[in-house]
Tab-separated table of C-alpha atoms in Angstrom:
chain	number	residue	atom	x	y	z
A	1	MET	CA	-49.471	66.375	-40.836
A	2	PRO	CA	-47.796	63.745	-43.045
A	3	LEU	CA	-47.086	64.632	-46.649
A	4	ASP	CA	-49.314	63.149	-49.302
A	5	PRO	CA	-47.531	60.658	-51.604
A	6	GLU	CA	-47.421	62.985	-54.609
A	7	ARG	CA	-45.840	65.830	-52.658
A	8	ARG	CA	-43.354	63.452	-51.028
A	9	ALA	CA	-42.357	62.074	-54.434
A	10	GLU	CA	-41.939	65.601	-55.783
A	11	LEU	CA	-39.647	66.591	-52.913
A	12	GLN	CA	-37.607	63.400	-53.266
A	13	ALA	CA	-37.153	64.086	-56.980
A	14	ILE	CA	-36.022	67.660	-56.317
A	15	LYS	CA	-33.568	66.451	-53.689
A	16	LEU	CA	-32.112	63.769	-55.954
A	17	ARG	CA	-31.621	66.182	-58.855
A	18	ALA	CA	-29.911	68.666	-56.545
A	19	LEU	CA	-27.538	66.035	-55.138
A	20	ILE	CA	-26.538	64.725	-58.565
A	21	THR	CA	-26.030	68.244	-59.876
A	22	GLU	CA	-23.930	69.134	-56.827
A	23	ALA	CA	-21.810	66.059	-57.581
A	24	GLY	CA	-20.904	67.658	-60.916
A	25	HIS	CA	-23.270	66.007	-63.383
A	26	ASP	CA	-25.279	67.827	-66.044
A	27	LEU	CA	-28.819	66.455	-65.924
A	28	GLY	CA	-30.297	68.475	-68.748
A	29	GLN	CA	-34.001	67.645	-68.879
A	30	THR	CA	-33.636	64.212	-67.272
A	31	GLN	CA	-36.258	63.737	-64.584
A	32	PRO	CA	-36.311	61.246	-61.688
A	33	GLU	CA	-38.943	58.557	-61.320
A	34	THR	CA	-40.644	57.459	-58.121
A	35	LEU	CA	-39.470	54.175	-56.616
A	36	GLY	CA	-41.405	53.258	-53.486
A	37	GLN	CA	-40.691	56.023	-50.972
A	38	GLY	CA	-37.481	56.849	-52.817
A	39	SER	CA	-36.544	58.317	-56.158
A	40	ALA	CA	-34.408	57.120	-59.073
A	41	LEU	CA	-32.798	58.807	-62.039
A	42	ILE	CA	-31.128	57.181	-65.048
A	43	LEU	CA	-28.162	59.124	-66.416
A	44	ASP	CA	-25.429	57.967	-68.809
A	45	ASN	CA	-26.026	54.248	-68.222
A	46	CYS	CA	-25.994	54.780	-64.453
A	47	CYS	CA	-28.855	54.441	-61.997
A	48	TRP	CA	-28.871	57.036	-59.220
A	49	LEU	CA	-31.161	56.063	-56.371
A	50	LEU	CA	-32.220	58.140	-53.386
A	51	ALA	CA	-32.974	55.618	-50.652
A	52	ASP	CA	-36.493	54.828	-49.542
A	53	THR	CA	-37.389	57.105	-46.628
A	54	GLU	CA	-39.487	54.504	-44.803
A	55	ARG	CA	-37.468	51.345	-45.493
A	56	PRO	CA	-33.924	52.338	-46.454
A	57	GLU	CA	-32.742	48.759	-45.916
A	58	ILE	CA	-34.437	47.652	-49.161
A	59	SER	CA	-32.996	50.441	-51.301
A	60	LEU	CA	-29.893	48.607	-52.489
A	61	GLY	CA	-32.082	45.733	-53.647
A	62	GLN	CA	-34.450	48.144	-55.374
A	63	GLY	CA	-31.541	49.715	-57.212
A	64	ILE	CA	-30.124	46.348	-58.245
A	65	LEU	CA	-33.444	45.245	-59.720
A	66	LEU	CA	-33.976	48.559	-61.492
A	67	ALA	CA	-30.466	48.555	-62.949
A	68	ALA	CA	-30.876	44.929	-64.057
A	69	SER	CA	-34.240	45.616	-65.696
A	70	ARG	CA	-32.746	48.526	-67.683
A	71	SER	CA	-29.410	46.774	-68.423
A	72	LEU	CA	-27.465	49.572	-66.715
A	73	ASN	CA	-23.783	49.219	-65.895
A	74	GLU	CA	-23.540	51.383	-62.768
A	75	LEU	CA	-25.529	51.900	-59.596
A	76	HIS	CA	-25.145	54.727	-57.105
A	77	VAL	CA	-27.318	54.604	-53.956
A	78	LEU	CA	-27.639	57.644	-51.697
A	79	PHE	CA	-28.638	57.295	-48.048
A	80	ASP	CA	-29.744	59.686	-45.324
A	81	HIS	CA	-29.430	56.952	-42.687
A	82	PRO	CA	-25.821	56.166	-41.610
A	83	GLN	CA	-26.620	52.653	-40.358
A	84	ALA	CA	-28.495	51.703	-43.515
A	85	ALA	CA	-25.639	53.115	-45.589
A	86	ALA	CA	-23.011	51.118	-43.658
A	87	LYS	CA	-25.024	47.927	-44.100
A	88	ALA	CA	-25.485	48.550	-47.824
A	89	ALA	CA	-21.757	49.218	-48.176
A	90	ARG	CA	-21.030	45.893	-46.481
A	91	GLN	CA	-23.430	44.099	-48.817
A	92	ALA	CA	-21.881	45.852	-51.809
A	93	GLN	CA	-18.595	44.102	-51.017
A	94	GLY	CA	-20.255	40.875	-52.157
A	95	LEU	CA	-21.177	42.344	-55.554
A	96	LYS	CA	-19.137	42.785	-58.711
A	97	PRO	CA	-19.005	45.474	-59.871
A	98	ALA	CA	-19.757	46.954	-56.476
A	99	PRO	CA	-22.386	49.706	-56.418
A	100	THR	CA	-21.309	53.065	-55.051
A	101	ILE	CA	-22.841	53.772	-51.646
A	102	SER	CA	-22.891	57.368	-50.417
A	103	LEU	CA	-24.114	59.131	-47.305
A	104	ILE	CA	-25.894	62.442	-47.735
A	105	THR	CA	-24.350	65.197	-45.625
A	106	GLU	CA	-26.367	68.343	-46.227
A	107	ARG	CA	-25.991	68.848	-50.015
A	108	THR	CA	-22.910	66.717	-50.602
A	109	LEU	CA	-22.186	62.998	-50.866
A	110	ALA	CA	-19.677	61.299	-48.594
A	111	PRO	CA	-18.130	57.839	-49.018
A	112	VAL	CA	-19.319	55.160	-46.608
A	113	THR	CA	-17.218	52.771	-44.557
A	114	PRO	CA	-18.756	49.281	-44.691
A	115	GLY	CA	-20.190	48.070	-41.419
A	116	PRO	CA	-18.366	45.173	-39.734
A	117	VAL	CA	-19.205	41.650	-40.848
A	118	GLU	CA	-21.737	40.290	-38.390
A	119	LEU	CA	-20.939	36.869	-36.980
A	120	ALA	CA	-23.551	34.152	-36.801
A	121	VAL	CA	-25.114	33.517	-33.389
A	122	THR	CA	-23.957	30.323	-31.679
A	123	PRO	CA	-27.065	28.614	-30.273
A	124	LEU	CA	-27.335	26.810	-26.973
A	125	PRO	CA	-28.038	23.062	-27.184
A	126	CYS	CA	-31.688	22.293	-27.756
A	127	PRO	CA	-33.367	21.088	-24.538
A	128	ASP	CA	-34.548	17.492	-24.616
A	129	ASP	CA	-38.026	18.564	-23.508
A	130	PHE	CA	-38.443	20.741	-26.594
A	131	ILE	CA	-37.096	18.030	-28.894
A	132	ASN	CA	-39.486	15.463	-27.422
A	133	LEU	CA	-42.418	17.879	-27.562
A	134	CYS	CA	-41.848	18.622	-31.249
A	135	SER	CA	-41.138	15.008	-32.113
A	136	GLY	CA	-44.397	13.927	-30.504
A	137	ALA	CA	-46.330	16.288	-32.774
A	138	GLY	CA	-44.353	15.406	-35.892
A	139	VAL	CA	-42.726	18.835	-35.897
A	140	GLU	CA	-39.154	19.404	-37.059
A	141	THR	CA	-36.796	21.208	-34.664
A	142	VAL	CA	-34.629	23.882	-36.266
A	143	VAL	CA	-32.456	26.667	-34.923
A	144	GLU	CA	-32.244	30.103	-36.471
A	145	HIS	CA	-30.487	33.203	-35.175
A	146	GLY	CA	-29.847	31.412	-31.894
A	147	MET	CA	-33.499	30.503	-31.252
A	148	TRP	CA	-34.923	26.989	-31.359
A	149	ARG	CA	-38.140	26.596	-33.318
A	150	GLY	CA	-40.529	23.916	-34.478
A	151	GLU	CA	-41.533	23.857	-38.154
A	152	ILE	CA	-43.862	22.068	-40.529
A	153	LEU	CA	-42.538	22.204	-44.110
A	154	GLY	CA	-40.638	25.415	-43.409
A	155	LEU	CA	-43.464	27.177	-41.544
A	156	GLU	CA	-42.864	27.887	-37.869
A	157	VAL	CA	-45.498	26.576	-35.463
A	158	ALA	CA	-43.565	26.877	-32.192
A	159	ARG	CA	-40.537	28.550	-30.682
A	160	LEU	CA	-38.621	28.311	-27.438
A	161	VAL	CA	-38.432	31.678	-25.662
A	162	ASP	CA	-36.604	31.863	-22.323
A	163	GLY	CA	-37.324	28.201	-21.696
A	164	ILE	CA	-41.034	28.530	-22.502
A	165	THR	CA	-42.584	26.986	-25.621
A	166	GLU	CA	-44.818	29.405	-27.504
A	167	VAL	CA	-47.172	27.784	-30.008
A	168	GLY	CA	-48.593	29.452	-33.098
A	169	VAL	CA	-47.903	30.596	-36.650
A	170	GLY	CA	-46.411	34.061	-36.312
A	171	ARG	CA	-46.260	36.447	-33.367
A	172	PHE	CA	-49.934	37.376	-33.302
A	173	ASP	CA	-51.044	33.750	-33.423
A	174	ARG	CA	-48.678	32.900	-30.568
A	175	GLU	CA	-49.965	35.791	-28.466
A	176	ALA	CA	-53.610	34.982	-29.192
A	177	GLY	CA	-53.044	31.321	-28.400
A	178	ALA	CA	-51.486	32.176	-25.060
A	179	LEU	CA	-54.507	34.312	-24.156
A	180	LEU	CA	-57.257	32.026	-25.422
A	181	HIS	CA	-55.776	28.612	-24.707
A	182	GLY	CA	-53.376	29.269	-21.864
A	183	ASP	CA	-54.811	26.399	-19.830
A	184	GLN	CA	-54.391	23.880	-22.662
A	185	PRO	CA	-51.430	21.481	-22.407
A	186	THR	CA	-48.612	22.620	-24.676
A	187	SER	CA	-48.405	19.228	-26.356
A	188	GLN	CA	-52.084	19.404	-27.256
A	189	ALA	CA	-51.804	22.972	-28.555
A	190	LEU	CA	-48.777	22.090	-30.676
A	191	ALA	CA	-50.432	18.989	-32.122
A	192	ALA	CA	-53.489	21.059	-33.079
A	193	ALA	CA	-51.349	23.774	-34.701
A	194	ALA	CA	-49.309	21.196	-36.600
A	195	ASP	CA	-52.432	19.433	-37.876
A	196	GLN	CA	-53.905	22.749	-39.005
A	197	VAL	CA	-50.782	23.553	-41.028
A	198	ARG	CA	-50.565	20.072	-42.565
A	199	ALA	CA	-54.183	20.327	-43.689
A	200	GLN	CA	-53.279	23.301	-45.893
A	201	ARG	CA	-49.582	22.875	-46.671
A	202	HIS	CA	-49.353	20.021	-49.160
A	203	PRO	CA	-48.868	19.341	-52.895
A	204	GLY	CA	-51.649	20.959	-54.854
A	205	ALA	CA	-52.240	23.446	-52.056
A	206	GLY	CA	-54.414	26.398	-52.920
A	207	ALA	CA	-54.255	30.023	-51.865
A	208	HIS	CA	-54.829	29.528	-48.147
A	209	PRO	CA	-52.330	31.658	-46.153
A	210	LEU	CA	-50.868	28.575	-44.490
A	211	ALA	CA	-50.030	27.276	-47.968
A	212	THR	CA	-48.557	30.513	-49.309
A	213	LEU	CA	-46.538	31.828	-46.357
A	214	VAL	CA	-42.720	31.573	-46.552
A	215	ARG	CA	-42.696	29.333	-49.605
A	216	GLU	CA	-38.979	29.973	-50.013
A	217	ARG	CA	-38.489	28.097	-46.725
A	218	TRP	CA	-40.723	25.286	-47.983
A	219	LEU	CA	-38.490	25.112	-51.049
A	220	ARG	CA	-35.411	24.951	-48.818
A	221	HIS	CA	-37.023	22.193	-46.741
A	222	THR	CA	-37.317	20.118	-49.913
A	223	LEU	CA	-33.636	20.633	-50.746
A	224	LEU	CA	-32.493	19.795	-47.227
A	225	ALA	CA	-34.277	16.459	-47.590
A	226	ASP	CA	-32.664	15.804	-50.991
A	227	PRO	CA	-29.595	17.949	-51.830
A	228	THR	CA	-29.081	16.008	-55.065
A	229	LEU	CA	-31.938	18.039	-56.558
A	230	VAL	CA	-29.362	20.806	-57.026
A	231	GLY	CA	-26.370	18.526	-57.495
A	232	LEU	CA	-25.007	18.708	-53.951
A	233	SER	CA	-23.689	15.999	-51.669
A	234	ASP	CA	-24.981	17.504	-48.425
A	235	LEU	CA	-26.871	20.560	-47.271
A	236	ALA	CA	-27.742	22.245	-43.968
A	237	ALA	CA	-29.854	25.286	-43.145
A	238	LEU	CA	-27.937	28.544	-42.784
A	239	ASP	CA	-28.991	31.717	-40.989
A	240	SER	CA	-29.841	34.642	-43.203
A	241	ALA	CA	-27.832	37.815	-42.778
A	242	THR	CA	-30.921	39.595	-41.456
A	243	GLU	CA	-33.539	37.933	-39.279
A	244	ARG	CA	-36.963	38.205	-40.840
A	245	THR	CA	-39.477	40.203	-38.813
A	246	ASN	CA	-42.681	38.640	-40.126
A	247	LEU	CA	-44.001	35.801	-42.251
A	248	ARG	CA	-45.681	37.829	-44.989
A	249	ASP	CA	-42.822	39.796	-46.506
A	250	PRO	CA	-40.635	37.746	-48.864
A	251	ALA	CA	-37.140	36.868	-47.692
A	252	PRO	CA	-34.662	34.361	-49.132
A	253	ALA	CA	-33.952	31.147	-47.232
A	254	PHE	CA	-30.347	29.970	-47.187
A	255	ALA	CA	-28.439	26.723	-46.855
A	256	TRP	CA	-24.795	25.647	-46.945
A	257	GLY	CA	-23.470	22.489	-48.525
A	258	THR	CA	-20.783	20.856	-50.603
A	259	ASN	CA	-20.752	19.593	-54.160
A	260	PRO	CA	-19.177	16.305	-55.312
A	261	ASP	CA	-15.883	18.164	-55.891
A	262	GLY	CA	-15.771	19.205	-52.239
A	263	GLN	CA	-16.451	22.882	-52.937
A	264	ASN	CA	-18.459	24.952	-50.474
A	265	VAL	CA	-21.779	26.069	-51.915
A	266	LEU	CA	-24.173	28.739	-50.683
A	267	VAL	CA	-27.780	28.011	-51.666
A	268	ALA	CA	-30.398	30.764	-51.751
A	269	CYS	CA	-34.061	29.799	-52.158
A	270	SER	CA	-36.396	32.503	-53.376
A	271	THR	CA	-39.856	33.019	-54.832
A	272	GLY	CA	-41.220	35.866	-56.907
A	273	VAL	CA	-39.011	38.912	-57.431
A	274	ASP	CA	-37.553	39.469	-53.979
A	275	VAL	CA	-35.833	42.797	-53.395
A	276	ASN	CA	-33.791	41.166	-50.603
A	277	LEU	CA	-32.402	38.264	-52.627
A	278	VAL	CA	-29.219	39.773	-54.042
A	279	PRO	CA	-28.210	42.037	-51.102
A	280	GLN	CA	-28.694	39.313	-48.485
A	281	THR	CA	-26.916	36.725	-50.624
A	282	ALA	CA	-24.074	39.188	-51.173
A	283	GLU	CA	-23.753	39.698	-47.425
A	284	LEU	CA	-23.457	35.950	-46.863
A	285	ILE	CA	-20.804	35.795	-49.583
A	286	VAL	CA	-18.814	38.354	-47.598
A	287	ARG	CA	-19.369	36.424	-44.371
A	288	HIS	CA	-18.792	32.838	-45.556
A	289	GLN	CA	-16.727	33.117	-48.775
A	290	PRO	CA	-18.378	30.255	-50.721
A	291	ASP	CA	-16.804	28.745	-53.817
A	292	GLN	CA	-20.144	28.808	-55.594
A	293	VAL	CA	-23.685	30.139	-55.200
A	294	ILE	CA	-26.847	28.390	-56.351
A	295	VAL	CA	-30.052	30.412	-56.487
A	296	VAL	CA	-33.142	28.200	-56.562
A	297	VAL	CA	-36.499	29.528	-57.754
A	298	PRO	CA	-39.726	28.000	-59.079
A	299	PRO	CA	-39.676	27.880	-62.910
A	300	ARG	CA	-42.304	30.608	-63.210
A	301	ASP	CA	-39.992	32.940	-61.266
A	302	GLN	CA	-37.005	32.352	-63.560
A	303	LEU	CA	-37.402	35.874	-64.893
A	304	PRO	CA	-34.861	37.927	-66.875
A	305	VAL	CA	-34.584	40.532	-64.117
A	306	VAL	CA	-33.767	37.800	-61.587
A	307	GLU	CA	-31.210	36.201	-63.906
A	308	LYS	CA	-29.508	39.539	-64.584
A	309	SER	CA	-29.484	40.696	-60.974
A	310	ILE	CA	-27.872	37.558	-59.527
A	311	GLN	CA	-25.015	37.862	-62.010
A	312	LEU	CA	-23.860	40.823	-59.905
A	313	LEU	CA	-22.912	38.447	-57.090
A	314	ALA	CA	-19.161	38.265	-56.551
A	315	ALA	CA	-19.078	34.446	-56.425
A	316	PRO	CA	-19.798	32.171	-59.418
A	317	THR	CA	-23.580	31.852	-59.457
A	318	ASN	CA	-26.061	29.529	-61.136
A	319	LEU	CA	-29.830	29.908	-61.280
A	320	VAL	CA	-31.633	26.583	-60.879
A	321	PRO	CA	-35.381	26.278	-61.523
A	322	LEU	CA	-37.148	23.789	-59.267
A	323	GLU	CA	-40.853	23.100	-59.065
A	324	GLY	CA	-42.211	24.060	-55.675
A	325	PRO	CA	-43.510	21.220	-53.507
A	326	TRP	CA	-46.865	23.029	-53.379
A	327	THR	CA	-47.555	22.456	-57.089
């Protein structure tokens, strides 16, 4: 029988206190606080974070945001999962000062070797049939993590899987479309999907899901069309460090360009307060070594916690507010 949330939080707090005490720190009466499925404790201007048990991959980002919101100077993240710890240690290499990443081994904390830098996937050339199909429906062809896709204003409406074009917004829509409209010509299905997205995804768009999904990619689409909006000479889409698994959870959208001085610039588009923004940007800093980073957010999301957290990035970073094309 799964533990109820209160009991889980209590056990996480006990575990975190024990680990910090075992590491030689006097906690006194300081008590941890619940953070998602993890636990955090503030001690001597340092944030100690016991990683989320369900989603350890977001724990570094959680700690960064918490430390930024409390103006703390140090961050120590403790993991039970070796793979999550190795990934966090790799991301930490793109931060300054770098958080301390530790792996829990029974009641002690062990240092973590950063995981190897993952290389970007080299895609195969896009088949002419897919290009022509997308072009006929007014859909933009893009490639991400080695897979060719068709997008409308940053929202995927088709993808090429093993030579077969799957039409739909998201996995469930693609699967449902294949079952319900399997006898419909692909060109007709794609045109219908594209028209449906265009009807909702436009300036002044409301709260319809098609207008609110992956707005960070919509923001990137705007910059790709006009890099001068952020003072760049050119700009191209760049794979994120981690492929997103769905359309609902926030995830930064990246691009790579040059400024008028010829410097390489990494652009990260984000909306809201995204726990993945700083860790994923840090990982791309490690991978690509940009001269500069530009983080682009809608003006309403230019929040103090975002401004403070991105200053941890190891490359010179500017925060640029830009009205979303949906306004």
